Amino acid sequence: MLSVHSVAGQVLALQLALVVLLVVAAGVALALQAQQASLQEAKQRSSVAAAAFAHAPGTAAAMQSADPTARLQPRAEDARREAGLDYLVAFSPSGVRWTHPNPQLIGKHVPDDYGPALAGRTVTSTSSSALGRAVDTTVPVKNADGRLVGLVAAGIKVQRTNEWALQRLPLLIGSAAGALVVGVGGVALVGRRLRRQTHGLDPAEMARMYDHHDAVLHAVREGVLIVGGDGRLVLANDEARRLLDLPDDAEHHRVTELGLEPGMAALLASGRAATDEVHPAGERLLAVNIRPTAPYGGLPGTAVTLRDTTELRALTGKAEVAQRRLKLLYDAGMRIGSTLDVSRTAEELATVAVPRFADVVSVELLEPVLRGEEPTGGHAPMRRLAVRGVPEDSAVYRVGEQIRFAPGSPITAGIADGRPVVVPDLRTEHEWRAQDPVDTQRILDNGIRSLIAVPLRARGVVLGLANFWRAATSEVFGEEDLSFAEELAARAAVSIDNARRYTREHATTITLQRSLLPRALPEQSALEVAHRYRPAQAGVGGDWFDLIPLPGARVALIVGDVVGHGLHAAATMGRLRTAVLNFSTLDLPPDELLGHLDELVSHIDTDEARTGGAGAGEDGGGPAVGTTADAASETAPDAAPATDASLVGNSGAGITGATCLYVIYDPVDGRVTLARAGHPGPALVLPDGTVSFPEVPVSPPLGLGGGMPVETLELPLPKGSRLVLYTDGLIEGRDRDIDAGLELLRSTLSGAPDSSPEETCSTVLTAMLPEQPGDDIALLVARTKLLDRDRIAEWEVPSDPAAVGPVRSACMRTLETWGLADIGFTTELILSELITNAIRYGAQPIRVRLLHDRALICEVSDGTSASPHLRRATTTDEGGRGLFLVAQFAQRWGTRYTPGGKVIWTEQTLDGMRPPGGPEDGGVDHLLDQWDEAAP
């Protein structure tokens, strides 16, 4: 018999108690399961029966009949008996029963609340009924129109489900008894075998023996080996395994087969005694002591002790670790922050740290940081931006996924306090595992055991979190590792903060740039136009384009470029575009407009040179990202961020270096006039597909002209020609010079001779846009049109007042031909005034031209440059009312100067609508009373 004091006896008693407990628990669980299964079966049976009866053919019609009970009661009882139900009741939406197993209850109200079923849902519940507590399913019945006409309730009493469960009880009891017999028999066999193996020792004796054994194996800081008489290794403690680098299965192998140094292996296999003999073992020098075991009652063999004598080498190893850490910090400073991209900077941090510091690194940033905004604190969600060390598809959180840390977890507390968190053994960190049991278990399953989570903190603000993970095969993180991780994260945080500020400024600059560029080009009939704008990857610059309708159906095309990037370049572009729009209202030739623009830029540069030093440094600029700004962030983390000069620009730098190309196209004669100030010339694609680059005379960039005259080029263009205007970012780049860019543009345009302007823009950008553009690109493509000759009328006018009448009559006949007789009266008044003034105060040649475009354009030219001026005549003046009358009846009017004189023009809408503020019908007579042929 087994003694209860021995280990085998105690184990037998515990096993018997455990088996009985498990069998009882299993029996109770099976009984409960049987009862639950019976209840579930009742629910399913009632649900199927109720649904089948409710949706059976004729049920809905019977409920709508004059006597539902007569038609439904027999069918309900038959269905109830066949389905094994206790009741099957049909009742009206108001709750009045039509059927019931107890006929005395027919016509009475059902007691339960069936409101959810009235809403059209099938409801299954356990509730009280007229027959007792039952499992009930209520199903709504609807007619073909979807209207609720009644309800069907099917139920089985709970008592019956309990009877079903009791029917299975004998089987469950028998199974439990059989399991108990098998379990007790197995326990007896195990106890008998255990008694033989423990030699009948009691627990205290065995505990003392194993304590001594464990102390030798794990606690002793000297290596201990037991080698058998046959030269096989019998026992090795932890220190011996470490010193000799033994494999896990070293026991029972010959010492000569363990890969030891030859001298060490020969000594251990010899069996001779040794005292403090020094032998090499890898990179260590070990002092070896050997004694035989046989004289002391053990089996034949030797006991070996090993002591490490390489303290100097250990110190050298620490120095090597420190040197590697310094080298890693140096590499981090060189590789982290190479770009001003938040995601790229996070990836660089992870790449630098793996595998030289950690086995796996993940970087998460707060959502506002990704948008360039200042983090506001709190428990904001983070988004993972980088993972290194494991394949992305096996990572718990993949790149781009949002992460929320549970409140109260160590990581959440560390983020709130801005301090790092060290977890030496993740398996024992219950709070960390509680935030996401499934995913944290996946981390442990992948062999990860140790973690350092360091908040990425810059200027006193937490931007995100860097997680450094080590696997079970690596050393756990220590205090030195924590200090190094903080230093590495601090360097990365400065670069991430710079990238965040850059993202914010970049978004601001793009918004400003796009607000200053034209959102839609104005309508006109001279050109078919398409445009594109692409900002640079490094920052928005000052490239711009515009289209301006001019008098006489002409159109001006403009493309310009401001040197530099950032807010200053964008704002400067807006100033230049506004200036060009203002100068264009004067209807100046391209050379004169660029001359005025050059003078304006020179004045602006001069004014800003006087005041540009205020508030800036001695060099007028701010710190650059990655240099002075980095140093400021490291030395004063809570200081306000320095503005990135590459984005904002230097407010005192002026706008010298801007370029512009100005083109005027006249659809009447198909001629184009071009002038440029330091800007690349356009490309010209003729209708036959020939591509050329017209030699437009080059003038210095705006602000550098020094008063030098601007030259122009005038060319006739066939109908359907395409003018391609662009900025230098399209043809120049880091890896492409201007000649290669022009040749590529030529071949691209030659390959699509019949393309529309929209297609041309897409083709050119696809072929020429670099993957990472270093400069803005503005592209403007215009296909020329010609005004039909039958929409143009011209007359020569002699210097004789009598000629006014015939010319005026000819103009009216032309208007009738064009179908514009409705505006003939106002046109006659306008032409009379303009022709009379040209005859009286002008010089030959005098010409009249009418253009039928989107508006009716009247032009009267003469050979003098004297310009009339609109003024308000007093009641005593004999003249001065003519131009006032013209201004009242014309939509627009103005004067354009030509090399041989001037042109006075007016525009009228084709629908006869007068301009805002013009005379109404009742005021025409009043104006005519003031008519005077005198000069204005």
CSV table of C-alpha atoms in Angstrom, one decimal, residues 252-453:
chain,number,residue,atom,x,y,z
A,252,HIS,CA,24.7,12.2,-22.9
A,253,HIS,CA,27.1,13.3,-25.7
A,254,ARG,CA,30.8,12.6,-25.5
A,255,VAL,CA,32.7,15.8,-24.5
A,256,THR,CA,34.8,15.4,-27.7
A,257,GLU,CA,31.7,15.8,-29.8
A,258,LEU,CA,30.5,19.1,-28.3
A,259,GLY,CA,32.7,21.4,-30.5
A,260,LEU,CA,35.0,22.5,-27.7
A,261,GLU,CA,38.6,23.7,-28.1
A,262,PRO,CA,40.8,20.7,-28.7
A,263,GLY,CA,42.9,21.2,-25.6
A,264,MET,CA,39.8,21.7,-23.4
A,265,ALA,CA,38.0,18.6,-24.9
A,266,ALA,CA,41.1,16.4,-24.4
A,267,LEU,CA,41.4,17.5,-20.7
A,268,LEU,CA,37.8,16.8,-19.9
A,269,ALA,CA,37.9,13.4,-21.6
A,270,SER,CA,41.2,12.3,-20.0
A,271,GLY,CA,39.6,11.9,-16.5
A,272,ARG,CA,42.8,13.0,-14.8
A,273,ALA,CA,42.9,15.5,-11.8
A,274,ALA,CA,43.7,19.1,-12.6
A,275,THR,CA,44.0,22.3,-10.5
A,276,ASP,CA,43.5,25.8,-12.0
A,277,GLU,CA,44.7,24.8,-15.4
A,278,VAL,CA,44.0,27.7,-17.9
A,279,HIS,CA,42.6,26.8,-21.2
A,280,PRO,CA,40.9,28.9,-24.0
A,281,ALA,CA,37.2,28.4,-24.7
A,282,GLY,CA,36.2,30.6,-27.6
A,283,GLU,CA,37.0,34.2,-26.6
A,284,ARG,CA,37.3,33.3,-22.9
A,285,LEU,CA,40.2,32.0,-20.7
A,286,LEU,CA,38.9,29.4,-18.3
A,287,ALA,CA,40.6,28.1,-15.1
A,288,VAL,CA,39.7,24.3,-14.9
A,289,ASN,CA,39.6,22.1,-11.8
A,290,ILE,CA,38.9,18.3,-12.1
A,291,ARG,CA,38.3,15.8,-9.4
A,292,PRO,CA,37.2,12.1,-9.5
A,293,THR,CA,33.7,11.2,-8.2
A,294,ALA,CA,34.1,7.5,-7.4
A,295,PRO,CA,35.8,7.9,-3.9
A,296,TYR,CA,32.8,9.9,-2.7
A,297,GLY,CA,30.1,7.3,-3.4
A,298,GLY,CA,29.2,8.4,-6.9
A,299,LEU,CA,29.4,6.6,-10.2
A,300,PRO,CA,32.8,6.5,-11.9
A,301,GLY,CA,33.6,9.8,-13.5
A,302,THR,CA,34.9,13.3,-12.8
A,303,ALA,CA,33.5,16.5,-11.4
A,304,VAL,CA,34.8,19.7,-13.2
A,305,THR,CA,34.6,23.3,-12.2
A,306,LEU,CA,35.2,26.2,-14.5
A,307,ARG,CA,36.0,29.8,-13.6
A,308,ASP,CA,36.1,32.8,-16.1
A,309,THR,CA,39.3,34.7,-15.9
A,310,THR,CA,38.7,37.1,-18.8
A,311,GLU,CA,37.6,40.2,-16.8
A,312,LEU,CA,39.8,42.4,-18.9
A,313,ARG,CA,38.1,41.1,-22.0
A,314,ALA,CA,34.7,41.8,-20.4
A,315,LEU,CA,35.7,45.4,-19.9
A,316,THR,CA,36.9,45.6,-23.5
A,317,GLY,CA,33.5,44.2,-24.6
A,318,LYS,CA,31.7,47.0,-22.8
A,319,ALA,CA,33.8,49.6,-24.5
A,320,GLU,CA,33.0,47.9,-27.9
A,321,VAL,CA,29.3,48.1,-27.1
A,322,ALA,CA,29.6,51.8,-26.2
A,323,GLN,CA,31.5,52.4,-29.5
A,324,ARG,CA,28.8,50.6,-31.5
A,325,ARG,CA,26.2,52.8,-29.8
A,326,LEU,CA,28.1,56.0,-30.7
A,327,LYS,CA,28.4,54.8,-34.2
A,328,LEU,CA,24.7,54.1,-34.3
A,329,LEU,CA,23.9,57.5,-33.0
A,330,TYR,CA,26.1,59.1,-35.6
A,331,ASP,CA,24.4,57.1,-38.4
A,332,ALA,CA,21.0,58.1,-37.0
A,333,GLY,CA,22.0,61.8,-37.2
A,334,MET,CA,23.1,61.3,-40.8
A,335,ARG,CA,20.2,59.1,-42.0
A,336,ILE,CA,17.1,60.3,-40.0
A,337,GLY,CA,15.5,63.5,-41.4
A,338,SER,CA,17.0,63.3,-44.9
A,339,THR,CA,13.7,64.5,-46.2
A,340,LEU,CA,10.9,66.8,-44.9
A,341,ASP,CA,8.4,64.0,-45.0
A,342,VAL,CA,6.8,62.7,-41.8
A,343,SER,CA,6.3,59.1,-43.0
A,344,ARG,CA,9.8,58.9,-44.5
A,345,THR,CA,11.4,60.2,-41.3
A,346,ALA,CA,9.5,57.5,-39.3
A,347,GLU,CA,10.7,54.8,-41.7
A,348,GLU,CA,14.3,56.1,-41.4
A,349,LEU,CA,14.1,55.8,-37.6
A,350,ALA,CA,12.9,52.2,-37.8
A,351,THR,CA,15.5,51.3,-40.4
A,352,VAL,CA,18.4,52.7,-38.4
A,353,ALA,CA,17.5,50.8,-35.2
A,354,VAL,CA,16.9,47.3,-36.8
A,355,PRO,CA,18.8,45.1,-36.1
A,356,ARG,CA,21.7,47.0,-34.5
A,357,PHE,CA,19.6,48.0,-31.4
A,358,ALA,CA,16.3,46.1,-31.5
A,359,ASP,CA,14.9,43.1,-33.4
A,360,VAL,CA,11.6,44.9,-34.3
A,361,VAL,CA,10.8,48.7,-34.3
A,362,SER,CA,7.5,50.3,-34.9
A,363,VAL,CA,6.7,54.0,-35.0
A,364,GLU,CA,3.3,55.6,-34.4
A,365,LEU,CA,2.4,59.3,-34.7
A,366,LEU,CA,-0.6,61.2,-33.5
A,367,GLU,CA,-3.2,62.0,-36.2
A,368,PRO,CA,-2.7,65.9,-36.0
A,369,VAL,CA,1.0,65.5,-36.7
A,370,LEU,CA,0.3,63.8,-40.0
A,371,ARG,CA,-1.7,66.8,-41.0
A,372,GLY,CA,1.1,69.2,-39.9
A,373,GLU,CA,-1.0,70.4,-36.9
A,374,GLU,CA,0.2,70.9,-33.3
A,375,PRO,CA,-0.9,67.9,-31.1
A,376,THR,CA,-3.4,69.0,-28.5
A,377,GLY,CA,-2.7,66.2,-26.0
A,378,GLY,CA,-5.2,63.8,-24.5
A,379,HIS,CA,-5.8,60.3,-25.6
A,380,ALA,CA,-5.7,61.0,-29.3
A,381,PRO,CA,-5.5,58.0,-31.7
A,382,MET,CA,-2.2,57.2,-33.3
A,383,ARG,CA,-1.4,55.9,-36.8
A,384,ARG,CA,1.4,53.4,-37.5
A,385,LEU,CA,3.8,54.8,-40.1
A,386,ALA,CA,6.7,52.3,-40.0
A,387,VAL,CA,7.5,48.7,-39.0
A,388,ARG,CA,10.9,47.1,-39.5
A,389,GLY,CA,12.1,43.6,-38.4
A,390,VAL,CA,9.0,41.6,-39.4
A,391,PRO,CA,7.1,41.2,-42.7
A,392,GLU,CA,4.4,43.8,-42.9
A,393,ASP,CA,1.7,41.2,-43.4
A,394,SER,CA,2.6,39.5,-40.2
A,395,ALA,CA,2.8,42.6,-38.0
A,396,VAL,CA,0.0,43.0,-35.5
A,397,TYR,CA,-0.8,46.5,-36.6
A,398,ARG,CA,0.1,47.2,-40.3
A,399,VAL,CA,1.4,50.4,-41.7
A,400,GLY,CA,-1.4,52.9,-42.0
A,401,GLU,CA,-3.7,51.4,-39.3
A,402,GLN,CA,-5.0,53.4,-36.4
A,403,ILE,CA,-4.0,52.5,-32.9
A,404,ARG,CA,-5.8,53.4,-29.6
A,405,PHE,CA,-4.0,52.6,-26.4
A,406,ALA,CA,-6.3,51.6,-23.5
A,407,PRO,CA,-6.5,54.1,-20.7
A,408,GLY,CA,-4.5,53.1,-17.6
A,409,SER,CA,-2.0,51.0,-19.6
A,410,PRO,CA,1.7,51.7,-19.0
A,411,ILE,CA,2.1,53.0,-22.6
A,412,THR,CA,-0.8,55.4,-22.2
A,413,ALA,CA,0.7,56.7,-18.9
A,414,GLY,CA,4.1,57.1,-20.5
A,415,ILE,CA,2.6,59.1,-23.4
A,416,ALA,CA,0.7,61.4,-21.0
A,417,ASP,CA,3.8,62.0,-18.8
A,418,GLY,CA,6.3,62.1,-21.7
A,419,ARG,CA,8.5,59.4,-20.2
A,420,PRO,CA,9.7,56.1,-21.6
A,421,VAL,CA,8.3,52.7,-20.5
A,422,VAL,CA,10.5,49.6,-20.1
A,423,VAL,CA,8.9,46.2,-20.1
A,424,PRO,CA,11.6,43.5,-19.5
A,425,ASP,CA,9.2,40.6,-19.9
A,426,LEU,CA,6.0,41.1,-21.8
A,427,ARG,CA,4.6,37.8,-20.6
A,428,THR,CA,4.3,39.1,-17.1
A,429,GLU,CA,2.9,42.6,-18.0
A,430,HIS,CA,-0.8,42.0,-17.5
A,431,GLU,CA,-1.9,45.6,-18.0
A,432,TRP,CA,-0.2,45.7,-21.4
A,433,ARG,CA,-1.8,42.5,-22.4
A,434,ALA,CA,-5.3,43.6,-21.2
A,435,GLN,CA,-5.5,46.4,-23.8
A,436,ASP,CA,-5.7,44.0,-26.7
A,437,PRO,CA,-5.5,40.3,-25.6
A,438,VAL,CA,-5.7,38.8,-29.1
A,439,ASP,CA,-3.0,41.0,-30.8
A,440,THR,CA,-0.7,41.1,-27.8
A,441,GLN,CA,-0.8,37.3,-27.8
A,442,ARG,CA,0.3,37.3,-31.4
A,443,ILE,CA,3.3,39.4,-30.4
A,444,LEU,CA,4.3,36.9,-27.8
A,445,ASP,CA,3.7,34.0,-30.3
A,446,ASN,CA,6.2,35.7,-32.6
A,447,GLY,CA,8.8,35.4,-29.9
A,448,ILE,CA,8.9,39.0,-28.8
A,449,ARG,CA,9.7,39.3,-25.1
A,450,SER,CA,11.0,42.8,-24.2
A,451,LEU,CA,9.9,46.3,-25.0
A,452,ILE,CA,11.0,49.9,-24.7
A,453,ALA,CA,8.3,52.5,-25.6
